[in-house]
PDB file of C-alpha atoms and ligand atoms in Angstrom:
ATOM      1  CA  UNK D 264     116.533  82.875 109.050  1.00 69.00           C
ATOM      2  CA  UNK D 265     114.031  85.886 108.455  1.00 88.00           C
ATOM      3  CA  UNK D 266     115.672  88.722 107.650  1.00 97.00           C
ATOM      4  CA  UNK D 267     114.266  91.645 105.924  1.00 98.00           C
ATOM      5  CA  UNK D 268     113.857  91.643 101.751  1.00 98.00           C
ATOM      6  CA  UNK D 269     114.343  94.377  99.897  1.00 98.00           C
ATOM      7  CA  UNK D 270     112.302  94.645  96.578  1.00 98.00           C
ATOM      8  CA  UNK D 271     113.848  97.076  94.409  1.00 98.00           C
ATOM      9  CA  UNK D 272     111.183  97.709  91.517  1.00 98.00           C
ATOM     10  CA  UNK D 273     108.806  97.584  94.463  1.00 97.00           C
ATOM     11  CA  UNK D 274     105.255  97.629  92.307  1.00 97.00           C
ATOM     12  CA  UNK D 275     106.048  95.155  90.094  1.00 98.00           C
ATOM     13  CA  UNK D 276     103.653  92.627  89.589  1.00 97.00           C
ATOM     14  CA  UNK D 277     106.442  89.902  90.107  1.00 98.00           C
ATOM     15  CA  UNK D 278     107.882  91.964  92.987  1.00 98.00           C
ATOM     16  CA  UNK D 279     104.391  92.577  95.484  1.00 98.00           C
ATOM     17  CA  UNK D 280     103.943  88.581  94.830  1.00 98.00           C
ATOM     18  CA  UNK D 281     108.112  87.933  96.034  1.00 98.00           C
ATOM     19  CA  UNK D 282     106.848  90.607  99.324  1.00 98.00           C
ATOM     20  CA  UNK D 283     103.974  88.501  99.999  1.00 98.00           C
ATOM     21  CA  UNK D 284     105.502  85.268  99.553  1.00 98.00           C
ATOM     22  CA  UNK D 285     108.495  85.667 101.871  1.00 98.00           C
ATOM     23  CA  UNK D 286     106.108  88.162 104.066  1.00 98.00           C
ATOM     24  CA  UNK D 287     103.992  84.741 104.471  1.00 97.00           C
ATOM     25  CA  UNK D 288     106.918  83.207 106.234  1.00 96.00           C
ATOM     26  CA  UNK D 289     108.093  86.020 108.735  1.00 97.00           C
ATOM     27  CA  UNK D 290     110.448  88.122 106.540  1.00 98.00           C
ATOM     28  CA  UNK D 291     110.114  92.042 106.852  1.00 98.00           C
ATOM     29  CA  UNK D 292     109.946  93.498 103.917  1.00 98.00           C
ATOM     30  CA  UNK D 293     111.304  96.623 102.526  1.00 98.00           C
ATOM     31  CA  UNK D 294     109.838  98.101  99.150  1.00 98.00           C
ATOM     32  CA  UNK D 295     111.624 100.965  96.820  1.00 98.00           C
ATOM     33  CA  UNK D 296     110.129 102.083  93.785  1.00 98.00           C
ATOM     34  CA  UNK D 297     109.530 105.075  92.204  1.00 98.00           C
ATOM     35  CA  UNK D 298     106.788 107.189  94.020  1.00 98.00           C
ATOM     36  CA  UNK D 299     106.624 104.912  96.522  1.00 98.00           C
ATOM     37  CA  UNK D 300     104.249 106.865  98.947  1.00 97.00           C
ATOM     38  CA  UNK D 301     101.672 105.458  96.250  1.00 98.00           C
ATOM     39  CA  UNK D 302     102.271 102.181  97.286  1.00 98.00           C
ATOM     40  CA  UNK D 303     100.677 102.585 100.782  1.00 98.00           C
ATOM     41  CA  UNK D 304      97.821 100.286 100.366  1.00 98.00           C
ATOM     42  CA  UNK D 305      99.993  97.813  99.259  1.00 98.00           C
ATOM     43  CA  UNK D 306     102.304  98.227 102.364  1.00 98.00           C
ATOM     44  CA  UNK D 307     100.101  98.249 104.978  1.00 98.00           C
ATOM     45  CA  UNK D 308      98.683  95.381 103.397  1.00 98.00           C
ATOM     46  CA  UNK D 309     101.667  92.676 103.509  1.00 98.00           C
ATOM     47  CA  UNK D 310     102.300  94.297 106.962  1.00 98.00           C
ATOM     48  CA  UNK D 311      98.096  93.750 108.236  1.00 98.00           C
ATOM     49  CA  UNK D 312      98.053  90.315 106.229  1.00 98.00           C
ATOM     50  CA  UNK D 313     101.364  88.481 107.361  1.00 98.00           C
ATOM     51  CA  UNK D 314     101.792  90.147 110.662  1.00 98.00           C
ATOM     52  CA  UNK D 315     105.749  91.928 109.143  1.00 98.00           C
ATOM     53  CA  UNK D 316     107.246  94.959 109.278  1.00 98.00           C
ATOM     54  CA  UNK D 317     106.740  96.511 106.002  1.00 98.00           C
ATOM     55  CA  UNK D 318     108.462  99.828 104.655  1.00 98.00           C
ATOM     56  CA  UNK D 319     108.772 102.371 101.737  1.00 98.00           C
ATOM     57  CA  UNK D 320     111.275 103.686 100.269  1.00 98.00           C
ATOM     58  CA  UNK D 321     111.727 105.959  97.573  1.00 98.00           C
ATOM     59  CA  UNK D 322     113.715 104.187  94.628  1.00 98.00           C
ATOM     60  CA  UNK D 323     114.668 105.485  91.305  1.00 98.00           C
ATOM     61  CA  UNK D 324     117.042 102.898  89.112  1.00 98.00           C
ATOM     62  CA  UNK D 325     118.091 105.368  87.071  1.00 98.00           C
ATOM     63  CA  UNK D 326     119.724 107.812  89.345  1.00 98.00           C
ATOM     64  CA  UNK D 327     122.805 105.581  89.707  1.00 98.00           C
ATOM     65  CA  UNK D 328     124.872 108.890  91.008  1.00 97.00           C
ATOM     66  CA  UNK D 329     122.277 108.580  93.898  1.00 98.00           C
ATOM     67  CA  UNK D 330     122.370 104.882  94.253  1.00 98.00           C
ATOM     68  CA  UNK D 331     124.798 104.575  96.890  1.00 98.00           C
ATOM     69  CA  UNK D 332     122.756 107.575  99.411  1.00 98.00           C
ATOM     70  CA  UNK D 333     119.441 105.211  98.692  1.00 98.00           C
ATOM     71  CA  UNK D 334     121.730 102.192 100.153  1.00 97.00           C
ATOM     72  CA  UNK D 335     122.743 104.070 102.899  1.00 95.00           C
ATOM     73  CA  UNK D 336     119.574 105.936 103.491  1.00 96.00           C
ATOM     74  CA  UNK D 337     117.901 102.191 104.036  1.00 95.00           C
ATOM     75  CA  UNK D 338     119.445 102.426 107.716  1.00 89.00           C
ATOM     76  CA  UNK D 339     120.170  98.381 108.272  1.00 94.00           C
ATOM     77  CA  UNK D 340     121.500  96.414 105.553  1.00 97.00           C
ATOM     78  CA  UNK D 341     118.692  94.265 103.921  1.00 98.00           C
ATOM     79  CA  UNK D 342     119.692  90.069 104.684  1.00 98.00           C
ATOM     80  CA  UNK D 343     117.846  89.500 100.750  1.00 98.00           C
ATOM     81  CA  UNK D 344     117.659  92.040  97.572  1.00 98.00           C
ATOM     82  CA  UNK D 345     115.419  90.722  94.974  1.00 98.00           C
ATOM     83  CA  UNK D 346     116.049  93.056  91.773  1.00 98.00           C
ATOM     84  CA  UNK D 347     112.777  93.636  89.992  1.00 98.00           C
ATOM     85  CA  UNK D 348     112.871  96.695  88.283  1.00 98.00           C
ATOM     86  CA  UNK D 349     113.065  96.572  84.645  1.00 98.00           C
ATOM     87  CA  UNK D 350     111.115  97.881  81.520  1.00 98.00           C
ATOM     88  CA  UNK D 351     110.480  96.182  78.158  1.00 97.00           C
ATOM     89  CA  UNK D 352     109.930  99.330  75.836  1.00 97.00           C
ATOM     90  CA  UNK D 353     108.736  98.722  71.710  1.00 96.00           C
ATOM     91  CA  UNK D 354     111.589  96.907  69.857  1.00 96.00           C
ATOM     92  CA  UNK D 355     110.204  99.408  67.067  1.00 97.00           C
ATOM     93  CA  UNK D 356     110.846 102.378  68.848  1.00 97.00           C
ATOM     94  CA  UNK D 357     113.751 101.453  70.521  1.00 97.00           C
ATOM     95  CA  UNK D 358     115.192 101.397  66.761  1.00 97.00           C
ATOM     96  CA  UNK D 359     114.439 104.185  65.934  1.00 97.00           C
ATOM     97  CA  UNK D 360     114.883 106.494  69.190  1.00 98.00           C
ATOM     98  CA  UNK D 361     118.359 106.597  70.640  1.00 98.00           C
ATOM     99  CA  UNK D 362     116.521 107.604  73.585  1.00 98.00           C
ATOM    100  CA  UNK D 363     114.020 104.869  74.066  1.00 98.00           C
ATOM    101  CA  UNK D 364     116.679 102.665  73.210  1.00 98.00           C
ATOM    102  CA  UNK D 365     118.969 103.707  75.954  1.00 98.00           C
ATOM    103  CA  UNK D 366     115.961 103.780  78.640  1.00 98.00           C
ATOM    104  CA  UNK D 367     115.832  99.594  78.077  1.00 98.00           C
ATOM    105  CA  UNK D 368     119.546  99.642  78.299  1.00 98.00           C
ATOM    106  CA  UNK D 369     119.936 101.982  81.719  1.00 98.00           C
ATOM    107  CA  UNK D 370     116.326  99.926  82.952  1.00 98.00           C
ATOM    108  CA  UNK D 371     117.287  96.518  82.763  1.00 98.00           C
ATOM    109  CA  UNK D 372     121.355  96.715  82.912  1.00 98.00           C
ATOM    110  CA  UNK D 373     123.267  99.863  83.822  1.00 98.00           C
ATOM    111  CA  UNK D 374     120.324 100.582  86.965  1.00 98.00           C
ATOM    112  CA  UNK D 375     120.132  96.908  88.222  1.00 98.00           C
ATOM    113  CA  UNK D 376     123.868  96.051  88.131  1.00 98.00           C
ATOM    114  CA  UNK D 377     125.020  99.180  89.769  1.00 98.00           C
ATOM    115  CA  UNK D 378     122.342  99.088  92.716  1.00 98.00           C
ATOM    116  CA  UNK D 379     123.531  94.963  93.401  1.00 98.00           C
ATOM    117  CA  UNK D 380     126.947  95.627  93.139  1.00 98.00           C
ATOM    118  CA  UNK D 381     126.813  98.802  95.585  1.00 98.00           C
ATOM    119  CA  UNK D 382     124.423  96.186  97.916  1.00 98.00           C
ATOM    120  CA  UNK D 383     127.108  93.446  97.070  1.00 98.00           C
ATOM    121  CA  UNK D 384     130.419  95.372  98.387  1.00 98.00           C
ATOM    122  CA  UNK D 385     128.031  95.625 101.880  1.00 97.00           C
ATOM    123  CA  UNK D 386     126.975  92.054 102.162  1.00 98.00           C
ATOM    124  CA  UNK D 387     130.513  91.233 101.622  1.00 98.00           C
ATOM    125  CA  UNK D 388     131.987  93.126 104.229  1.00 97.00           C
ATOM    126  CA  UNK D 389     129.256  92.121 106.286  1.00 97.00           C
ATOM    127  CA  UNK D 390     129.720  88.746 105.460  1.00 98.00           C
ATOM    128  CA  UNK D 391     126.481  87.297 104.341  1.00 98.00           C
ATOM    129  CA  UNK D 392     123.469  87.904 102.338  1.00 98.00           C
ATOM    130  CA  UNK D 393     121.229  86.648  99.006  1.00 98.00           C
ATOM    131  CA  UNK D 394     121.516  89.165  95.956  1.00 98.00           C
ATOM    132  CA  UNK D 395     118.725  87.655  93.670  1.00 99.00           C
ATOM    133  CA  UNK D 396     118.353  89.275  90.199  1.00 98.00           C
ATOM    134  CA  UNK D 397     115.198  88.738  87.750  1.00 98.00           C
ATOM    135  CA  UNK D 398     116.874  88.741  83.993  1.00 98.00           C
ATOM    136  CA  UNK D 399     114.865  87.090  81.013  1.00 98.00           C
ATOM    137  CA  UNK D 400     115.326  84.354  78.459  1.00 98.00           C
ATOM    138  CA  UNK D 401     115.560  87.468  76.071  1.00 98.00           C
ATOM    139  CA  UNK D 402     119.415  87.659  76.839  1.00 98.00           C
ATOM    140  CA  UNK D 403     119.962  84.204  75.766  1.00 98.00           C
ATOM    141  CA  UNK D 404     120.338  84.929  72.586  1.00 98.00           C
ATOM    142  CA  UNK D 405     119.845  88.123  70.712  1.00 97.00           C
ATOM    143  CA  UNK D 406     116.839  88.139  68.856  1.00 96.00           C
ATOM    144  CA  UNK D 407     115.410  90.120  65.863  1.00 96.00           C
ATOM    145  CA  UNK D 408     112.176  90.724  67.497  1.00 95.00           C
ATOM    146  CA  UNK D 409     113.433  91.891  70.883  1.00 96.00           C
ATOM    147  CA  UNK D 410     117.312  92.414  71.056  1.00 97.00           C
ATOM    148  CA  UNK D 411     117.235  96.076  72.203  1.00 98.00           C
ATOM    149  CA  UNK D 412     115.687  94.528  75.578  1.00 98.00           C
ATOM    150  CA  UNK D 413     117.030  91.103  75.273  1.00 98.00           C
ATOM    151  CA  UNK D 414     120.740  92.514  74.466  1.00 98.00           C
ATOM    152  CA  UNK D 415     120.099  94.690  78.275  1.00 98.00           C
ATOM    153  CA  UNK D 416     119.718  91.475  80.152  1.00 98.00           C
ATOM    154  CA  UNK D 417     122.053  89.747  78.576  1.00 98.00           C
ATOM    155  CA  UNK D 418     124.211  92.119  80.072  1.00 98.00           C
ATOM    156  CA  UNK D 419     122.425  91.807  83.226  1.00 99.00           C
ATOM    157  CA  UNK D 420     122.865  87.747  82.805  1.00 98.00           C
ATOM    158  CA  UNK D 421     126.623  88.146  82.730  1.00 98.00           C
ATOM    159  CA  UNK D 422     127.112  90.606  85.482  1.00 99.00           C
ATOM    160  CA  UNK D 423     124.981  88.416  87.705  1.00 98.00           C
ATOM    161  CA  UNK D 424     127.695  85.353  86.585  1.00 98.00           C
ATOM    162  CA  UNK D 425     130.318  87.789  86.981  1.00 98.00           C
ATOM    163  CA  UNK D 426     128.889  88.741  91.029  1.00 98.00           C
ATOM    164  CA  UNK D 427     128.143  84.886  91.783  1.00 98.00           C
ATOM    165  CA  UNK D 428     131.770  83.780  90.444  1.00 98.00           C
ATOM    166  CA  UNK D 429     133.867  86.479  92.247  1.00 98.00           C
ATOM    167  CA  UNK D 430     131.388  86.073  96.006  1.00 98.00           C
ATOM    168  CA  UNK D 431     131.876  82.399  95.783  1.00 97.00           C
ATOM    169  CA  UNK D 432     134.136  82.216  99.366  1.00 96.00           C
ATOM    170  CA  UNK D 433     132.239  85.183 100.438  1.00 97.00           C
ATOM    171  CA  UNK D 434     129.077  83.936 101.914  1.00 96.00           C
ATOM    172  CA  UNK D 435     126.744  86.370  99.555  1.00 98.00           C
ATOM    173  CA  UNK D 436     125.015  84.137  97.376  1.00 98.00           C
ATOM    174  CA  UNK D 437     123.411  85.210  93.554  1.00 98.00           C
ATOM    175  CA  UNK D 438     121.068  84.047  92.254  1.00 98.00           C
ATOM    176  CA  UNK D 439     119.727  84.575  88.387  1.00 98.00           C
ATOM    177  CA  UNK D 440     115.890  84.046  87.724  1.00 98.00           C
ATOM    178  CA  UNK D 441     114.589  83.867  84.407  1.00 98.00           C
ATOM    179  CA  UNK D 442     110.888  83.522  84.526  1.00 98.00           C
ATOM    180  CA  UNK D 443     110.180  83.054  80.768  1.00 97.00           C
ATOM    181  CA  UNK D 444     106.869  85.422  80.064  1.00 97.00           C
ATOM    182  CA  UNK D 445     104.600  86.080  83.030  1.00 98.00           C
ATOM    183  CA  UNK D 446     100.896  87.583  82.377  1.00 96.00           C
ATOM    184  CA  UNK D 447     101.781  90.658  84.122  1.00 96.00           C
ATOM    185  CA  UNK D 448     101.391  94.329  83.305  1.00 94.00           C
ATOM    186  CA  UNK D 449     104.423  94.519  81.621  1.00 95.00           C
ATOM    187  CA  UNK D 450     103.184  91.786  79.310  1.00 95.00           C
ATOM    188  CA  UNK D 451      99.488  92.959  79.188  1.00 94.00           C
ATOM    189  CA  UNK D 452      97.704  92.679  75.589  1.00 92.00           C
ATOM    190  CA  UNK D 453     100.750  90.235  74.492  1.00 93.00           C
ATOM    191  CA  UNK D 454      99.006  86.853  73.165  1.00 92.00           C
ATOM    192  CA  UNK D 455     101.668  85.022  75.106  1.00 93.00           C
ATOM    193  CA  UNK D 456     101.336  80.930  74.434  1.00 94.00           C
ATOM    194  CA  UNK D 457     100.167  78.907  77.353  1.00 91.00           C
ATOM    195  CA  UNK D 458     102.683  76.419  78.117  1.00 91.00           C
ATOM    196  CA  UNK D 459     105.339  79.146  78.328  1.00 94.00           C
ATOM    197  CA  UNK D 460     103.526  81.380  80.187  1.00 96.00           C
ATOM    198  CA  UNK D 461     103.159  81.627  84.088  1.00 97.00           C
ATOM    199  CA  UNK D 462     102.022  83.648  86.923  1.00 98.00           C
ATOM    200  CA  UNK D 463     103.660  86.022  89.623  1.00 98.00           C
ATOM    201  CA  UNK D 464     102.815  83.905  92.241  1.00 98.00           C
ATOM    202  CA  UNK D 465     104.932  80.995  90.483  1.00 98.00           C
ATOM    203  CA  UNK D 466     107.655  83.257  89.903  1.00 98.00           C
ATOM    204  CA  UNK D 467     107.759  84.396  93.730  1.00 98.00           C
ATOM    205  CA  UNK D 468     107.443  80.546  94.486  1.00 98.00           C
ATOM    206  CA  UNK D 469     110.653  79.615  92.249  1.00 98.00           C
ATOM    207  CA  UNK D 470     112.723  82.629  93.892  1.00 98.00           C
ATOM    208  CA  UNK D 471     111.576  81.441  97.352  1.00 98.00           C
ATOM    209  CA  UNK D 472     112.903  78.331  96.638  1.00 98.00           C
ATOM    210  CA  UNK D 473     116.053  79.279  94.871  1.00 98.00           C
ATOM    211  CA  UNK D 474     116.717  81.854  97.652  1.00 98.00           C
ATOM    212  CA  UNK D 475     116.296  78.938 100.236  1.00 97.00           C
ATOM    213  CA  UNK D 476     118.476  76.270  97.746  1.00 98.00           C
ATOM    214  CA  UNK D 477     120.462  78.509  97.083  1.00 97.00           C
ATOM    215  CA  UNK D 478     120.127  77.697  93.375  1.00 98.00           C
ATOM    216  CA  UNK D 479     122.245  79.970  90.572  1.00 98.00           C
ATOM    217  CA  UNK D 480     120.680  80.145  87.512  1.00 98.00           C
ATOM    218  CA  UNK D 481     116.816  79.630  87.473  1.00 98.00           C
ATOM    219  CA  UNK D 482     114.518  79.126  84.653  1.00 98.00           C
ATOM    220  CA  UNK D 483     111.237  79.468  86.456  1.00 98.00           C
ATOM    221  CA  UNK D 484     108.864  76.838  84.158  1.00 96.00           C
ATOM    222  CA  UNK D 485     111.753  74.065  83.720  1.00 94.00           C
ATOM    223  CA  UNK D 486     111.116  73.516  79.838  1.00 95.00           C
ATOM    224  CA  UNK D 487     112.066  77.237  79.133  1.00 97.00           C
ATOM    225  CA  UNK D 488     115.930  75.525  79.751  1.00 96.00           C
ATOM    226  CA  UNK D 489     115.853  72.921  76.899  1.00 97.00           C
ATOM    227  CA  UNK D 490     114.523  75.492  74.781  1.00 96.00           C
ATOM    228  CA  UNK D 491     116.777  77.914  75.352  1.00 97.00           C
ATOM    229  CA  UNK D 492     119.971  75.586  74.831  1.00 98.00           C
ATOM    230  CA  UNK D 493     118.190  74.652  71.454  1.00 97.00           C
ATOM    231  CA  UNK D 494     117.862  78.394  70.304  1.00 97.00           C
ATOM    232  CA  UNK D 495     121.500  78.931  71.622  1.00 97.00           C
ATOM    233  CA  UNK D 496     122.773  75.672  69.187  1.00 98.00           C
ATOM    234  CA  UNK D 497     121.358  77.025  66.149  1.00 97.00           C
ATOM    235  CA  UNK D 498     123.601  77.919  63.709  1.00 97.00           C
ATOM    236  CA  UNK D 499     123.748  81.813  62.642  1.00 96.00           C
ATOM    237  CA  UNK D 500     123.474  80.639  58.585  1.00 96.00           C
ATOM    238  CA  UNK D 501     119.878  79.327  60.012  1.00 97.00           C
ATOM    239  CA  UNK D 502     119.594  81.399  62.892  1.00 96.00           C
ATOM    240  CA  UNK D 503     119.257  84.549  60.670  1.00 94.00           C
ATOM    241  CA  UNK D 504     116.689  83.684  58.233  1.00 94.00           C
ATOM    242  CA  UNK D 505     114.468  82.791  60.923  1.00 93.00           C
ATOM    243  CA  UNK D 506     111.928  85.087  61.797  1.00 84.00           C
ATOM    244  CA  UNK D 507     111.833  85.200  65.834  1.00 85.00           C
TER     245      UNK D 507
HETATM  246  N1  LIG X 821     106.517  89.713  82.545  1.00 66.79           N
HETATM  247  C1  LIG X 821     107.352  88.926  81.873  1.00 66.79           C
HETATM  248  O1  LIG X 821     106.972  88.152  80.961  1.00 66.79           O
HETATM  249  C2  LIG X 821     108.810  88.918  82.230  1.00 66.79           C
HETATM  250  C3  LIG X 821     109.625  87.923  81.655  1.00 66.79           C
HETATM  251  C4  LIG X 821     110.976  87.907  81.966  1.00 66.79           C
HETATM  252  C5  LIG X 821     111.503  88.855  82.823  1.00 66.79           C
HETATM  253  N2  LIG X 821     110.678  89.824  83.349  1.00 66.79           N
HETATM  254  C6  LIG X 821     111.291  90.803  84.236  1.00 66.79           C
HETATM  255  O2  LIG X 821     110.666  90.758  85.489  1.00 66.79           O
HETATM  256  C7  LIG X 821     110.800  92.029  86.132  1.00 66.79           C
HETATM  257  C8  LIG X 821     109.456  92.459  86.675  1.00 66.79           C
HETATM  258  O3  LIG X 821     108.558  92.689  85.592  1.00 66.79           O
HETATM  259  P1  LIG X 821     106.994  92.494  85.697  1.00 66.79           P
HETATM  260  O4  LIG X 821     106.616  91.481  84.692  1.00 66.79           O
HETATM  261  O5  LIG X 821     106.582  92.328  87.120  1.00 66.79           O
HETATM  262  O6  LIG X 821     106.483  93.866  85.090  1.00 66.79           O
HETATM  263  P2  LIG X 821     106.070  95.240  85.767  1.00 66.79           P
HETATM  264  O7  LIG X 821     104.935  95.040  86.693  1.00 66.79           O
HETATM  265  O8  LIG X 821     105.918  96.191  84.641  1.00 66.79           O
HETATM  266  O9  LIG X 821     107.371  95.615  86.641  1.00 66.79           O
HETATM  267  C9  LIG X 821     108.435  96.374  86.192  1.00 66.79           C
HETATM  268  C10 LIG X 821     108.778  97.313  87.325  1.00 66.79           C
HETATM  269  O10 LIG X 821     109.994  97.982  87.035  1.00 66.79           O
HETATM  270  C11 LIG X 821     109.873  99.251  87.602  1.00 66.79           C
HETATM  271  N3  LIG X 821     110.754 100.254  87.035  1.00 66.79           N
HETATM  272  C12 LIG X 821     110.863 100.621  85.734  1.00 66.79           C
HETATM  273  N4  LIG X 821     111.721 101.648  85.637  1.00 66.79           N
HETATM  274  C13 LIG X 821     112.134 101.928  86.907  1.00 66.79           C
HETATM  275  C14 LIG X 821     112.997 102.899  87.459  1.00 66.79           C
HETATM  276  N5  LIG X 821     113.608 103.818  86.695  1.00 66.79           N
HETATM  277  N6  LIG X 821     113.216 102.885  88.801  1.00 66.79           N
HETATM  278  C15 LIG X 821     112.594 101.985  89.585  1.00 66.79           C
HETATM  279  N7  LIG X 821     111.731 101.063  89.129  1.00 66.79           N
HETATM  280  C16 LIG X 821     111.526 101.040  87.796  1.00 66.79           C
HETATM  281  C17 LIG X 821     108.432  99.662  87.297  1.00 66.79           C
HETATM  282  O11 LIG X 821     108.129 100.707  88.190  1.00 66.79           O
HETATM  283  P3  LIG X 821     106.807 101.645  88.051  1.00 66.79           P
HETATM  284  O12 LIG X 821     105.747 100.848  88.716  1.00 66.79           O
HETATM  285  O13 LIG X 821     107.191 102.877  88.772  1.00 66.79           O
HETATM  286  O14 LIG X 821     106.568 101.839  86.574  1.00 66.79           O
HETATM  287  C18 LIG X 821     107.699  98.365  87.533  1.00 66.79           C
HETATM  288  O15 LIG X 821     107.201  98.295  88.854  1.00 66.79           O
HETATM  289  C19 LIG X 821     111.399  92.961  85.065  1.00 66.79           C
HETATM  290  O16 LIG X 821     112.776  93.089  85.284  1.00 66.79           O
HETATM  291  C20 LIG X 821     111.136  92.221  83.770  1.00 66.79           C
HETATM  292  O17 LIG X 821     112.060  92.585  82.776  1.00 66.79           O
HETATM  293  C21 LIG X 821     109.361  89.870  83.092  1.00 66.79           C
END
């Protein structure tokens, strides 16, 4: 099947390589970002390259009173959403500025979860569709370094569960990627250690796959998993005097 994919968070680094990847195999794809006309080159593109239909369309998570006119405004219902958008912020300022603090939440929670579940309600009464949604190892467990971000997918983590419990009979399928860190812009000047780390292209592979397994919860470089149920077992006693 090669329906059309909707990117939401459209010039992501991890999003143009999910575009090309399932552009590669026939999908059309449909991008939405935020000043999307500026994405043009990287439209025409996918659509020159891989021989698709590729669109724009403008995207703003946080305008979730508009949300539901940007689903309708896409015309036909996309057969595969792939969440992107998201934003890290500095833990540091996040602290310290209500503001910056809530951006990270509404970016990587409030946003995400109220676009899917307005895309969800349509797949269901449509009665297919794949809702895939990138969260992080961050909302595994809430860390002093990064909870302000980390505590915003976490959220994101459960309301992904939450979807992929509840659509289980309904022939929409979720699935939850988290790609552990990615050299992308979002992670640029980070000294990010190597055996952790991977690339867009890797990510885009592991959501192909997951999309066409339709897998649940993904940790994109497998030892991220075993890692993650260590830091989960950890006692809080220890867990707290740990710098992390
Ligand atoms: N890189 C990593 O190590 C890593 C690890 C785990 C999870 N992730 C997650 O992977 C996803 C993609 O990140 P990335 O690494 O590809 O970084 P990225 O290139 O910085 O992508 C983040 C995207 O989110 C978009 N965005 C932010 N606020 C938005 C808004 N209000 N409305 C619409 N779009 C908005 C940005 O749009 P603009 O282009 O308009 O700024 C940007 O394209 C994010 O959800 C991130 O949290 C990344």
């Amino acid at each position: 099947m090669t329906g059309t994919v909707l990117i939401l968070g459209g010039r992501s680094d991890i999003g143009v390589a999910v575009a090309h990847r399932f552009a590669m195999l026939g999908h059309p794809v449909a991008l939405a970002a935020r000043n999307a006309e500026n994405l043009e080159a990287t439209r025409s593109d996918i659509a020159i390259r891989h021989g698709v239909e590729a669109t724009l369309h403008e995207f703003d998570v946080l305008e979730t009173k508009a949300l539901a006119a940007f689903v309708d405004s896409l015309g036909s219902l996309p057969e595969i959403v792939v969440c992107v958008a998201g934003a890290m912020g500095k833990q540091r300022e996040s602290e310290c500025d209500p503001e910056a603090a809530t951006l990270v939440m509404r970016t990587n929670y409030e946003g995400p979860a109220v676009a899917l579940g307005l895309l969800a309600e349509r797949m269901v009464k449509r009665g297919h569709g794949t809702i895939v949604g990138i969260s992080s190892v961050a909302g595994d467990r809430g860390r002093g370094s990064n909870y302000i971000y980390g505590s915003a997918k976490a959220g994101f983590t459960a309301f992904l569960s939450g979807l992929r419990n509840r659509l289980s009979k309904s022939g929409v399928h979720v699935v939850t990627v988290k790609p552990g860190f990615v050299a992308t812009r979002m992670t640029d000047g980070m000294d990010l250690p190597g055996a952790l780390t991977t690339t867009p292209d890797v990510v885009a592979d592991a959501i192909y796959r997951a999309v066409s397994l339709r897998r649940s919860v993904v940790y994109v470089k497998p030892l991220w998993r075993p890692l993650m149920s260590i830091i989960r077992a950890i006692p809080e006693p220890i867990f707290k005097s740990l710098s992390l």
